[in-house]
Every structure is written in structure tokens, then in C-alpha cells.
PDB file of C-alpha atoms in Angstrom:
ATOM      1  CA  MET A   9      29.326 119.009 141.346  1.00  0.00           C
ATOM      2  CA  PRO A  10      28.144 119.685 137.814  1.00  0.00           C
ATOM      3  CA  SER A  11      30.622 121.430 135.501  1.00  0.00           C
ATOM      4  CA  ARG A  12      29.754 124.734 133.901  1.00  0.00           C
ATOM      5  CA  VAL A  13      29.487 124.688 130.075  1.00  0.00           C
ATOM      6  CA  THR A  14      30.400 128.009 128.563  1.00  0.00           C
ATOM      7  CA  GLN A  15      29.660 129.400 125.104  1.00  0.00           C
ATOM      8  CA  SER A  16      33.320 129.264 124.300  1.00  0.00           C
ATOM      9  CA  MET A  17      33.393 125.512 125.041  1.00  0.00           C
ATOM     10  CA  LEU A  18      30.401 124.953 122.727  1.00  0.00           C
ATOM     11  CA  ASN A  19      31.989 126.962 119.970  1.00  0.00           C
ATOM     12  CA  THR A  20      35.303 125.120 120.288  1.00  0.00           C
ATOM     13  CA  GLN A  21      33.692 121.684 120.234  1.00  0.00           C
ATOM     14  CA  PHE A  22      31.498 122.683 117.335  1.00  0.00           C
ATOM     15  CA  MET A  23      34.501 123.860 115.225  1.00  0.00           C
ATOM     16  CA  ARG A  24      36.402 120.660 116.084  1.00  0.00           C
ATOM     17  CA  ASN A  25      33.523 118.488 114.846  1.00  0.00           C
ATOM     18  CA  ILE A  26      33.107 120.614 111.696  1.00  0.00           C
ATOM     19  CA  ASN A  27      36.843 120.202 110.879  1.00  0.00           C
ATOM     20  CA  ASN A  28      36.550 116.456 111.461  1.00  0.00           C
ATOM     21  CA  ASN A  29      33.617 116.310 109.001  1.00  0.00           C
ATOM     22  CA  LEU A  30      35.621 118.315 106.418  1.00  0.00           C
ATOM     23  CA  THR A  31      38.643 116.061 106.908  1.00  0.00           C
ATOM     24  CA  ARG A  32      36.579 112.928 106.229  1.00  0.00           C
ATOM     25  CA  MET A  33      35.001 114.567 103.147  1.00  0.00           C
ATOM     26  CA  GLU A  34      38.421 115.663 101.841  1.00  0.00           C
ATOM     27  CA  LYS A  35      39.736 112.090 102.106  1.00  0.00           C
ATOM     28  CA  LEU A  36      36.697 110.673 100.319  1.00  0.00           C
ATOM     29  CA  GLN A  37      36.894 113.339  97.625  1.00  0.00           C
ATOM     30  CA  ASP A  38      40.617 112.426  97.076  1.00  0.00           C
ATOM     31  CA  GLN A  39      39.642 108.793  96.691  1.00  0.00           C
ATOM     32  CA  LEU A  40      36.771 109.722  94.349  1.00  0.00           C
ATOM     33  CA  SER A  41      38.932 111.915  92.084  1.00  0.00           C
ATOM     34  CA  SER A  42      41.987 109.586  92.028  1.00  0.00           C
ATOM     35  CA  GLY A  43      40.178 106.283  92.105  1.00  0.00           C
ATOM     36  CA  ARG A  44      42.666 105.088  94.675  1.00  0.00           C
ATOM     37  CA  ARG A  45      42.113 104.132  98.314  1.00  0.00           C
ATOM     38  CA  ILE A  46      45.787 104.916  99.152  1.00  0.00           C
ATOM     39  CA  ASN A  47      47.001 108.285  98.053  1.00  0.00           C
ATOM     40  CA  LYS A  48      49.716 108.775 100.685  1.00  0.00           C
ATOM     41  CA  PRO A  49      51.516 106.400 103.067  1.00  0.00           C
ATOM     42  CA  SER A  50      49.505 107.627 106.092  1.00  0.00           C
ATOM     43  CA  ASP A  51      46.278 106.391 104.487  1.00  0.00           C
ATOM     44  CA  ASP A  52      47.307 102.793 105.049  1.00  0.00           C
ATOM     45  CA  PRO A  53      50.875 102.104 106.189  1.00  0.00           C
ATOM     46  CA  VAL A  54      50.506  98.336 105.895  1.00  0.00           C
ATOM     47  CA  GLY A  55      48.749  98.520 102.579  1.00  0.00           C
ATOM     48  CA  ILE A  56      51.405 100.836 101.090  1.00  0.00           C
ATOM     49  CA  SER A  57      54.084  98.246 101.927  1.00  0.00           C
ATOM     50  CA  PHE A  58      52.175  95.517 100.005  1.00  0.00           C
ATOM     51  CA  SER A  59      51.511  97.971  97.166  1.00  0.00           C
ATOM     52  CA  MET A  60      55.186  98.780  96.787  1.00  0.00           C
ATOM     53  CA  ARG A  61      56.045  95.063  96.728  1.00  0.00           C
ATOM     54  CA  TYR A  62      53.429  94.361  94.044  1.00  0.00           C
ATOM     55  CA  ARG A  63      54.678  97.254  91.947  1.00  0.00           C
ATOM     56  CA  SER A  64      58.269  96.013  92.223  1.00  0.00           C
ATOM     57  CA  GLU A  65      57.232  92.508  91.171  1.00  0.00           C
ATOM     58  CA  LEU A  66      55.202  93.870  88.261  1.00  0.00           C
ATOM     59  CA  GLU A  67      58.187  95.830  87.031  1.00  0.00           C
ATOM     60  CA  THR A  68      60.375  92.744  87.192  1.00  0.00           C
ATOM     61  CA  ASN A  69      57.715  90.690  85.429  1.00  0.00           C
ATOM     62  CA  ASP A  70      57.366  93.355  82.706  1.00  0.00           C
ATOM     63  CA  GLN A  71      61.108  93.101  82.060  1.00  0.00           C
ATOM     64  CA  TYR A  72      60.895  89.348  81.781  1.00  0.00           C
ATOM     65  CA  GLN A  73      58.074  89.833  79.253  1.00  0.00           C
ATOM     66  CA  ARG A  74      60.223  92.223  77.260  1.00  0.00           C
ATOM     67  CA  ASN A  75      63.016  89.675  77.306  1.00  0.00           C
ATOM     68  CA  VAL A  76      60.620  86.970  76.090  1.00  0.00           C
ATOM     69  CA  ASP A  77      59.461  89.211  73.248  1.00  0.00           C
ATOM     70  CA  SER A  78      63.043  89.899  72.208  1.00  0.00           C
ATOM     71  CA  ALA A  79      63.944  86.189  72.406  1.00  0.00           C
ATOM     72  CA  LEU A  80      60.956  85.206  70.282  1.00  0.00           C
ATOM     73  CA  SER A  81      61.760  87.846  67.699  1.00  0.00           C
ATOM     74  CA  TRP A  82      65.358  86.611  67.503  1.00  0.00           C
ATOM     75  CA  LEU A  83      64.376  82.962  67.185  1.00  0.00           C
ATOM     76  CA  THR A  84      61.681  83.724  64.624  1.00  0.00           C
ATOM     77  CA  TYR A  85      64.150  85.593  62.456  1.00  0.00           C
ATOM     78  CA  LEU A  86      66.695  82.799  62.924  1.00  0.00           C
ATOM     79  CA  ASP A  87      64.227  80.135  61.869  1.00  0.00           C
ATOM     80  CA  GLU A  88      63.227  82.112  58.743  1.00  0.00           C
ATOM     81  CA  THR A  89      66.903  82.582  57.909  1.00  0.00           C
ATOM     82  CA  LEU A  90      67.611  78.869  58.283  1.00  0.00           C
ATOM     83  CA  GLY A  91      64.585  78.058  56.217  1.00  0.00           C
ATOM     84  CA  GLN A  92      66.114  80.158  53.376  1.00  0.00           C
ATOM     85  CA  ALA A  93      69.417  78.328  53.862  1.00  0.00           C
ATOM     86  CA  GLY A  94      67.575  75.051  53.667  1.00  0.00           C
ATOM     87  CA  ASP A  95      65.993  76.007  50.404  1.00  0.00           C
ATOM     88  CA  VAL A  96      69.436  76.830  48.976  1.00  0.00           C
ATOM     89  CA  VAL A  97      70.896  73.536  50.140  1.00  0.00           C
ATOM     90  CA  GLN A  98      67.918  71.629  48.696  1.00  0.00           C
ATOM     91  CA  ARG A  99      68.376  73.383  45.342  1.00  0.00           C
ATOM     92  CA  THR A 100      72.072  72.599  45.482  1.00  0.00           C
ATOM     93  CA  ARG A 101      71.312  68.924  45.978  1.00  0.00           C
ATOM     94  CA  GLU A 102      68.922  68.859  43.071  1.00  0.00           C
ATOM     95  CA  LEU A 103      71.632  70.400  40.863  1.00  0.00           C
ATOM     96  CA  ALA A 104      74.220  67.902  42.133  1.00  0.00           C
ATOM     97  CA  VAL A 105      71.919  64.983  41.294  1.00  0.00           C
ATOM     98  CA  GLN A 106      71.346  66.487  37.896  1.00  0.00           C
ATOM     99  CA  GLY A 107      75.092  67.004  37.342  1.00  0.00           C
ATOM    100  CA  ALA A 108      75.894  63.481  38.437  1.00  0.00           C
ATOM    101  CA  ASN A 109      74.004  62.157  35.401  1.00  0.00           C
ATOM    102  CA  GLY A 110      76.698  60.929  32.987  1.00  0.00           C
ATOM    103  CA  THR A 111      74.705  61.882  29.880  1.00  0.00           C
ATOM    104  CA  ASN A 112      75.170  65.667  30.441  1.00  0.00           C
ATOM    105  CA  PRO A 113      77.462  67.389  28.015  1.00  0.00           C
ATOM    106  CA  GLN A 114      80.145  69.677  29.383  1.00  0.00           C
ATOM    107  CA  GLN A 115      78.184  72.722  28.385  1.00  0.00           C
ATOM    108  CA  ALA A 116      75.303  71.629  30.621  1.00  0.00           C
ATOM    109  CA  LEU A 117      77.719  70.958  33.479  1.00  0.00           C
ATOM    110  CA  ASP A 118      79.176  74.424  33.096  1.00  0.00           C
ATOM    111  CA  THR A 119      75.661  75.862  33.274  1.00  0.00           C
ATOM    112  CA  ILE A 120      74.951  73.918  36.461  1.00  0.00           C
ATOM    113  CA  ALA A 121      78.251  75.101  37.902  1.00  0.00           C
ATOM    114  CA  MET A 122      77.287  78.709  37.219  1.00  0.00           C
ATOM    115  CA  GLU A 123      74.056  78.259  39.204  1.00  0.00           C
ATOM    116  CA  ILE A 124      75.990  76.535  42.014  1.00  0.00           C
ATOM    117  CA  ASP A 125      78.275  79.631  42.189  1.00  0.00           C
ATOM    118  CA  GLN A 126      75.246  81.872  42.466  1.00  0.00           C
ATOM    119  CA  LEU A 127      73.793  79.683  45.178  1.00  0.00           C
ATOM    120  CA  GLY A 128      77.088  79.876  47.061  1.00  0.00           C
ATOM    121  CA  GLU A 129      76.944  83.695  46.951  1.00  0.00           C
ATOM    122  CA  GLN A 130      73.337  83.535  48.177  1.00  0.00           C
ATOM    123  CA  MET A 131      74.348  81.307  51.044  1.00  0.00           C
ATOM    124  CA  LEU A 132      77.169  83.742  51.939  1.00  0.00           C
ATOM    125  CA  THR A 133      74.541  86.540  52.126  1.00  0.00           C
ATOM    126  CA  ILE A 134      72.445  84.361  54.466  1.00  0.00           C
ATOM    127  CA  ALA A 135      75.503  83.524  56.560  1.00  0.00           C
ATOM    128  CA  ASN A 136      76.065  87.273  57.118  1.00  0.00           C
ATOM    129  CA  SER A 137      72.438  88.022  57.976  1.00  0.00           C
ATOM    130  CA  GLN A 138      71.715  90.768  60.513  1.00  0.00           C
ATOM    131  CA  PHE A 139      68.835  91.227  62.914  1.00  0.00           C
ATOM    132  CA  ASN A 140      68.439  94.728  64.323  1.00  0.00           C
ATOM    133  CA  GLY A 141      71.930  95.502  63.127  1.00  0.00           C
ATOM    134  CA  LYS A 142      73.483  92.400  64.767  1.00  0.00           C
ATOM    135  CA  TYR A 143      75.106  89.467  62.930  1.00  0.00           C
ATOM    136  CA  VAL A 144      73.126  86.396  64.004  1.00  0.00           C
ATOM    137  CA  PHE A 145      75.740  83.706  63.202  1.00  0.00           C
ATOM    138  CA  ASN A 146      78.793  85.131  64.953  1.00  0.00           C
ATOM    139  CA  GLY A 147      78.118  84.188  68.559  1.00  0.00           C
ATOM    140  CA  GLN A 148      78.611  87.096  70.961  1.00  0.00           C
ATOM    141  CA  LEU A 149      80.551  89.146  68.351  1.00  0.00           C
ATOM    142  CA  THR A 150      77.404  90.501  66.864  1.00  0.00           C
ATOM    143  CA  ASP A 151      79.130  93.608  65.491  1.00  0.00           C
ATOM    144  CA  VAL A 152      81.637  91.626  63.424  1.00  0.00           C
ATOM    145  CA  LYS A 153      80.851  90.036  60.083  1.00  0.00           C
ATOM    146  CA  PRO A 154      81.326  86.220  60.501  1.00  0.00           C
ATOM    147  CA  TYR A 155      82.218  85.396  56.886  1.00  0.00           C
ATOM    148  CA  ASP A 156      84.477  87.202  54.447  1.00  0.00           C
ATOM    149  CA  GLU A 157      83.190  87.367  50.866  1.00  0.00           C
ATOM    150  CA  SER A 158      86.602  86.335  49.388  1.00  0.00           C
ATOM    151  CA  THR A 159      87.354  83.299  51.680  1.00  0.00           C
ATOM    152  CA  PRO A 160      84.217  82.248  53.598  1.00  0.00           C
ATOM    153  CA  ASP A 161      85.487  78.647  53.908  1.00  0.00           C
ATOM    154  CA  PHE A 162      88.452  79.869  55.948  1.00  0.00           C
ATOM    155  CA  ASP A 163      86.427  81.785  58.548  1.00  0.00           C
ATOM    156  CA  THR A 164      85.570  80.418  61.983  1.00  0.00           C
ATOM    157  CA  PRO A 165      82.670  82.284  63.581  1.00  0.00           C
ATOM    158  CA  ASN A 166      82.502  82.918  67.314  1.00  0.00           C
ATOM    159  CA  VAL A 167      80.702  80.251  69.352  1.00  0.00           C
ATOM    160  CA  GLY A 168      79.670  82.407  72.343  1.00  0.00           C
ATOM    161  CA  THR A 169      75.992  82.289  73.351  1.00  0.00           C
ATOM    162  CA  ILE A 170      73.496  85.143  73.684  1.00  0.00           C
ATOM    163  CA  GLU A 171      71.136  84.465  76.577  1.00  0.00           C
ATOM    164  CA  PHE A 172      67.873  86.067  77.693  1.00  0.00           C
ATOM    165  CA  GLU A 173      66.627  85.828  81.219  1.00  0.00           C
ATOM    166  CA  ILE A 174      62.936  84.812  81.014  1.00  0.00           C
ATOM    167  CA  GLY A 175      62.334  84.062  84.735  1.00  0.00           C
ATOM    168  CA  VAL A 176      64.017  84.116  88.094  1.00  0.00           C
ATOM    169  CA  GLY A 177      67.298  82.321  87.460  1.00  0.00           C
ATOM    170  CA  VAL A 178      66.054  81.051  84.086  1.00  0.00           C
ATOM    171  CA  ARG A 179      68.342  81.924  81.173  1.00  0.00           C
ATOM    172  CA  ILE A 180      67.999  80.506  77.681  1.00  0.00           C
ATOM    173  CA  PRO A 181      70.416  80.886  74.707  1.00  0.00           C
ATOM    174  CA  VAL A 182      68.777  82.110  71.503  1.00  0.00           C
ATOM    175  CA  ASN A 183      71.598  82.333  69.000  1.00  0.00           C
ATOM    176  CA  VAL A 184      73.284  79.785  66.774  1.00  0.00           C
ATOM    177  CA  SER A 185      76.933  79.855  65.753  1.00  0.00           C
ATOM    178  CA  GLY A 186      77.709  79.596  62.040  1.00  0.00           C
ATOM    179  CA  ARG A 187      79.830  76.564  62.796  1.00  0.00           C
ATOM    180  CA  ALA A 188      76.711  74.581  63.654  1.00  0.00           C
ATOM    181  CA  VAL A 189      74.976  75.704  60.439  1.00  0.00           C
ATOM    182  CA  PHE A 190      77.676  75.940  57.814  1.00  0.00           C
ATOM    183  CA  GLY A 191      80.371  73.660  59.325  1.00  0.00           C
ATOM    184  CA  ASN A 192      83.863  74.178  60.624  1.00  0.00           C
ATOM    185  CA  ALA A 193      86.435  75.917  58.413  1.00  0.00           C
ATOM    186  CA  LEU A 194      88.135  73.906  55.738  1.00  0.00           C
ATOM    187  CA  GLU A 195      86.316  70.632  56.651  1.00  0.00           C
ATOM    188  CA  GLU A 196      84.952  68.574  53.745  1.00  0.00           C
ATOM    189  CA  ASN A 197      81.352  69.083  54.868  1.00  0.00           C
ATOM    190  CA  ASN A 198      81.808  72.823  55.326  1.00  0.00           C
ATOM    191  CA  LEU A 199      79.012  74.292  53.177  1.00  0.00           C
ATOM    192  CA  PHE A 200      81.200  76.832  51.439  1.00  0.00           C
ATOM    193  CA  VAL A 201      83.793  74.132  50.742  1.00  0.00           C
ATOM    194  CA  ILE A 202      81.003  72.026  49.260  1.00  0.00           C
ATOM    195  CA  PHE A 203      79.979  74.864  46.942  1.00  0.00           C
ATOM    196  CA  LYS A 204      83.522  75.427  45.811  1.00  0.00           C
ATOM    197  CA  ASP A 205      84.342  71.767  45.267  1.00  0.00           C
ATOM    198  CA  LEU A 206      81.063  70.971  43.567  1.00  0.00           C
ATOM    199  CA  SER A 207      81.512  73.808  41.129  1.00  0.00           C
ATOM    200  CA  ASN A 208      85.072  72.755  40.333  1.00  0.00           C
ATOM    201  CA  HIS A 209      84.095  69.138  39.810  1.00  0.00           C
ATOM    202  CA  LEU A 210      81.258  70.189  37.422  1.00  0.00           C
ATOM    203  CA  LYS A 211      83.565  72.482  35.467  1.00  0.00           C
ATOM    204  CA  ASN A 212      86.163  69.706  35.176  1.00  0.00           C
ATOM    205  CA  GLY A 213      83.579  67.108  34.200  1.00  0.00           C
ATOM    206  CA  GLU A 214      84.386  64.887  37.187  1.00  0.00           C
ATOM    207  CA  ILE A 215      81.014  63.112  37.418  1.00  0.00           C
ATOM    208  CA  ASP A 216      82.119  60.568  40.043  1.00  0.00           C
ATOM    209  CA  LYS A 217      83.243  63.263  42.412  1.00  0.00           C
ATOM    210  CA  VAL A 218      80.013  65.210  41.818  1.00  0.00           C
ATOM    211  CA  SER A 219      78.121  62.094  42.862  1.00  0.00           C
ATOM    212  CA  GLU A 220      80.232  61.873  46.041  1.00  0.00           C
ATOM    213  CA  MET A 221      79.343  65.477  46.946  1.00  0.00           C
ATOM    214  CA  ILE A 222      75.632  64.500  47.320  1.00  0.00           C
ATOM    215  CA  GLY A 223      76.393  62.608  50.531  1.00  0.00           C
ATOM    216  CA  LYS A 224      78.168  65.652  51.990  1.00  0.00           C
ATOM    217  CA  ILE A 225      75.258  67.849  51.025  1.00  0.00           C
ATOM    218  CA  ASP A 226      72.894  65.455  52.832  1.00  0.00           C
ATOM    219  CA  GLU A 227      75.119  65.578  55.960  1.00  0.00           C
ATOM    220  CA  ARG A 228      74.919  69.371  55.960  1.00  0.00           C
ATOM    221  CA  MET A 229      71.172  69.288  55.396  1.00  0.00           C
ATOM    222  CA  ASP A 230      70.754  66.944  58.375  1.00  0.00           C
ATOM    223  CA  SER A 231      72.745  69.342  60.547  1.00  0.00           C
ATOM    224  CA  LEU A 232      70.650  72.228  59.354  1.00  0.00           C
ATOM    225  CA  LEU A 233      67.436  70.415  60.173  1.00  0.00           C
ATOM    226  CA  ALA A 234      68.759  69.531  63.636  1.00  0.00           C
ATOM    227  CA  VAL A 235      69.458  73.180  64.326  1.00  0.00           C
ATOM    228  CA  ARG A 236      65.995  74.218  63.210  1.00  0.00           C
ATOM    229  CA  ALA A 237      64.501  71.522  65.406  1.00  0.00           C
ATOM    230  CA  GLU A 238      66.426  72.915  68.389  1.00  0.00           C
ATOM    231  CA  ILE A 239      65.186  76.400  67.607  1.00  0.00           C
ATOM    232  CA  GLY A 240      61.600  75.110  67.429  1.00  0.00           C
ATOM    233  CA  ALA A 241      61.971  73.481  70.809  1.00  0.00           C
ATOM    234  CA  LYS A 242      63.305  76.705  72.364  1.00  0.00           C
ATOM    235  CA  THR A 243      60.500  78.680  70.732  1.00  0.00           C
ATOM    236  CA  ASN A 244      57.901  76.370  72.318  1.00  0.00           C
ATOM    237  CA  ARG A 245      59.532  76.702  75.725  1.00  0.00           C
ATOM    238  CA  ILE A 246      59.671  80.490  75.558  1.00  0.00           C
ATOM    239  CA  GLU A 247      56.056  80.655  74.421  1.00  0.00           C
ATOM    240  CA  LEU A 248      55.082  78.589  77.527  1.00  0.00           C
ATOM    241  CA  ALA A 249      57.145  81.004  79.663  1.00  0.00           C
ATOM    242  CA  GLU A 250      55.322  83.904  78.033  1.00  0.00           C
ATOM    243  CA  SER A 251      51.957  82.443  78.956  1.00  0.00           C
ATOM    244  CA  ARG A 252      53.131  81.903  82.525  1.00  0.00           C
ATOM    245  CA  LEU A 253      54.389  85.527  82.768  1.00  0.00           C
ATOM    246  CA  GLN A 254      51.005  86.787  81.529  1.00  0.00           C
ATOM    247  CA  ASP A 255      49.268  84.829  84.228  1.00  0.00           C
ATOM    248  CA  ILE A 256      51.619  86.188  86.863  1.00  0.00           C
ATOM    249  CA  ASN A 257      51.064  89.736  85.602  1.00  0.00           C
ATOM    250  CA  LEU A 258      47.362  89.290  85.797  1.00  0.00           C
ATOM    251  CA  ASN A 259      47.506  87.965  89.354  1.00  0.00           C
ATOM    252  CA  LEU A 260      49.842  90.728  90.560  1.00  0.00           C
ATOM    253  CA  SER A 261      47.722  93.424  88.908  1.00  0.00           C
ATOM    254  CA  SER A 262      44.653  92.051  90.633  1.00  0.00           C
ATOM    255  CA  LEU A 263      46.380  92.025  94.028  1.00  0.00           C
ATOM    256  CA  LYS A 264      47.657  95.554  93.514  1.00  0.00           C
ATOM    257  CA  SER A 265      44.207  96.738  92.502  1.00  0.00           C
ATOM    258  CA  LYS A 266      42.644  95.232  95.612  1.00  0.00           C
ATOM    259  CA  THR A 267      45.226  96.928  97.764  1.00  0.00           C
ATOM    260  CA  GLU A 268      45.254 100.405  96.137  1.00  0.00           C
ATOM    261  CA  ASP A 269      42.005 100.947  94.344  1.00  0.00           C
ATOM    262  CA  ALA A 270      38.929 102.484  96.020  1.00  0.00           C
ATOM    263  CA  ASP A 271      35.481 100.918  96.066  1.00  0.00           C
ATOM    264  CA  MET A 272      33.780 103.691  94.104  1.00  0.00           C
ATOM    265  CA  ALA A 273      30.266 102.706  95.151  1.00  0.00           C
ATOM    266  CA  ALA A 274      31.231 102.766  98.833  1.00  0.00           C
ATOM    267  CA  VAL A 275      33.154 106.030  98.453  1.00  0.00           C
ATOM    268  CA  ILE A 276      30.212 107.812  96.729  1.00  0.00           C
ATOM    269  CA  THR A 277      27.797 106.524  99.389  1.00  0.00           C
ATOM    270  CA  ASN A 278      30.020 107.589 102.278  1.00  0.00           C
ATOM    271  CA  LEU A 279      30.678 110.916 100.670  1.00  0.00           C
ATOM    272  CA  LYS A 280      26.935 111.680 100.372  1.00  0.00           C
ATOM    273  CA  MET A 281      26.390 110.641 103.993  1.00  0.00           C
ATOM    274  CA  ASP A 282      29.247 112.865 105.198  1.00  0.00           C
ATOM    275  CA  GLU A 283      27.905 115.776 103.108  1.00  0.00           C
ATOM    276  CA  ASN A 284      24.502 115.367 104.791  1.00  0.00           C
ATOM    277  CA  VAL A 285      26.210 115.232 108.221  1.00  0.00           C
ATOM    278  CA  TYR A 286      28.167 118.374 107.378  1.00  0.00           C
ATOM    279  CA  GLN A 287      25.084 120.223 106.244  1.00  0.00           C
ATOM    280  CA  ALA A 288      23.251 119.152 109.421  1.00  0.00           C
ATOM    281  CA  SER A 289      26.203 120.296 111.495  1.00  0.00           C
ATOM    282  CA  LEU A 290      26.127 123.725 109.859  1.00  0.00           C
ATOM    283  CA  SER A 291      22.421 123.983 110.486  1.00  0.00           C
ATOM    284  CA  ALA A 292      22.801 123.087 114.129  1.00  0.00           C
ATOM    285  CA  GLY A 293      25.713 125.410 114.521  1.00  0.00           C
ATOM    286  CA  SER A 294      23.785 128.360 113.143  1.00  0.00           C
ATOM    287  CA  ARG A 295      21.451 128.060 116.075  1.00  0.00           C
ATOM    288  CA  LEU A 296      24.172 127.295 118.606  1.00  0.00           C
ATOM    289  CA  ILE A 297      26.616 130.071 117.834  1.00  0.00           C
ATOM    290  CA  GLN A 298      24.870 133.435 118.171  1.00  0.00           C
ATOM    291  CA  PRO A 299      26.324 136.160 115.994  1.00  0.00           C
ATOM    292  CA  SER A 300      25.834 138.965 118.563  1.00  0.00           C
ATOM    293  CA  LEU A 301      25.109 139.752 122.224  1.00  0.00           C
ATOM    294  CA  LEU A 302      21.605 140.966 121.321  1.00  0.00           C
ATOM    295  CA  ASP A 303      20.803 137.647 119.732  1.00  0.00           C
ATOM    296  CA  PHE A 304      22.129 135.825 122.749  1.00  0.00           C
ATOM    297  CA  LEU A 305      19.998 137.981 125.157  1.00  0.00           C
ATOM    298  CA  ARG A 306      16.933 137.454 122.949  1.00  0.00           C
TER     299      ARG A 306
END
């Protein structure tokens, strides 16, 4: 037996279809205005879980990149500072060689000793260098000055390491203790002991002892060069890590974009199609739903 279709049933079905058309258009308009395919979890529950994971990994990767930048800045400053120290040591050696010449009068030796004293003060300034308000040669005690101006040869800087995490479970130390650069306190090849002894030998005219000091200066220069070589190796490693992190960031950003971002060409095409469907629905509805009983009877 055929069912009877009433005007109320037609009206209800028509309004339901119109609302469905508007809902589709609203969703497409949200995608068009935001540029994103997923604007709320209900848009794609599976996709939103991937999106959240990509976002979390990107945040972690960004932190590693910030750590890499900080580590490179620290190592760059440290290398520049050690370069200055190397220049001072090289000049000290030149003066020691000049002072070891037995033909120098005492007045000339006193002049050389005066410059040695100035170089020692400059080296003390380098030993107390700060980067972003932190002493770079005092291990983990970055808020404490490693060398006292009155007795630098008695001081023993902290040997703790400062590490930066540049990857999952990858930590690399970036600091250098003053002991590795300037020597242990009161040892003969301690750089500040060398400055003091060399100056005294020059002032006393002890040419043989001045000549002996050249070997100690060379030992300290070798240690300084070894530290700079280690810093260079660490810098190269961190730069490789930086390149890897940039590749990971690019890959994660691409995956996140594929998951979240809308295909704008497809969205615009679908929106125009739905607008045409909506207009056609309104046109059909204007003939289906009669505004009055007179129009229905006519």
C-alpha cells in the first residue's frame, strides 16, 4: 500500500537538506578562512592525534636547536678568548727569547720585564673572561671569579662541566676549566707562575733561568693549542648536529602541513559547488513550499 506524502513531510525533508547544505558550506568556509583542514578534533580524530604528535616533536626539536645555538655561541666565544691568550703567550715567548740574549744590558732586561708584567695582567683579564655574565673558565661555578688579581697563581678553578643536550640522550660539554688552559696552581708550568718567575729572572739579570723559561712557555702553548683543537672538534660536531636538526624540522613541518593544512584549490572548488547546490535547493524549495493556502489551491 503506497504511503501518503504530506506537505509537512516535504517541508521537513526540505529544511533538513538545506541545513545539511549549510553545514557543508560552513565547514568549507572555515577551512578557507583558516587555511587548515582540521579546526577541531571532530573534523578528523585520527588526524588530530598525528598533528599533536608532530607539534610535540617540533617543540622538542626547536629546544634542541636553541641548545645548539647556545652551545655554538659559547664555543665561539671560548675559541676567540683562547686565541687572545695564545697571542699573549706567543708575545711572551718572543720577549723571553729576546731576554735570553746575553748581550742585553740590565736596563733592556728591566724594560722587557715591565712588558712581561703587563702581559701577565692581560692574561689575568682573559682568565676572568665572562660570556653573558658567566665566567667561562670556572667550571660550573660561573658566578664566581676564577682568579684573584693579587694571587692568581694560587687559585684552582672549578673543573665541573657545562653540558648542552643537542639530541635525544646526546649531551656535549662546552666549557673548559682554567686548569686546562693556565695550569694547576703553583706548578712550574702554571702560566701565572711563568709570568712571575720570568719577570723576576729578567729583573735579576738571570739569563740562564730566562732561557729555561722558554721550554715551560712552549709546554703551556702546546696545552693551549690542544684545548683549541678540542673546541674546534666539538664545534664541528655541533654544526653537524645543527644540520641534522634542521632536516628533522623540515620533515616534521612537512608532515604536520600534510595532516593539518587544507588543499585550497579543492576547498574553493567544493565551496562553489556547494553554493550552487544551495542556490538550486532554495529555488526548488520556493516552488515546493507554498506561502499560503490560496497559492496551494491555485
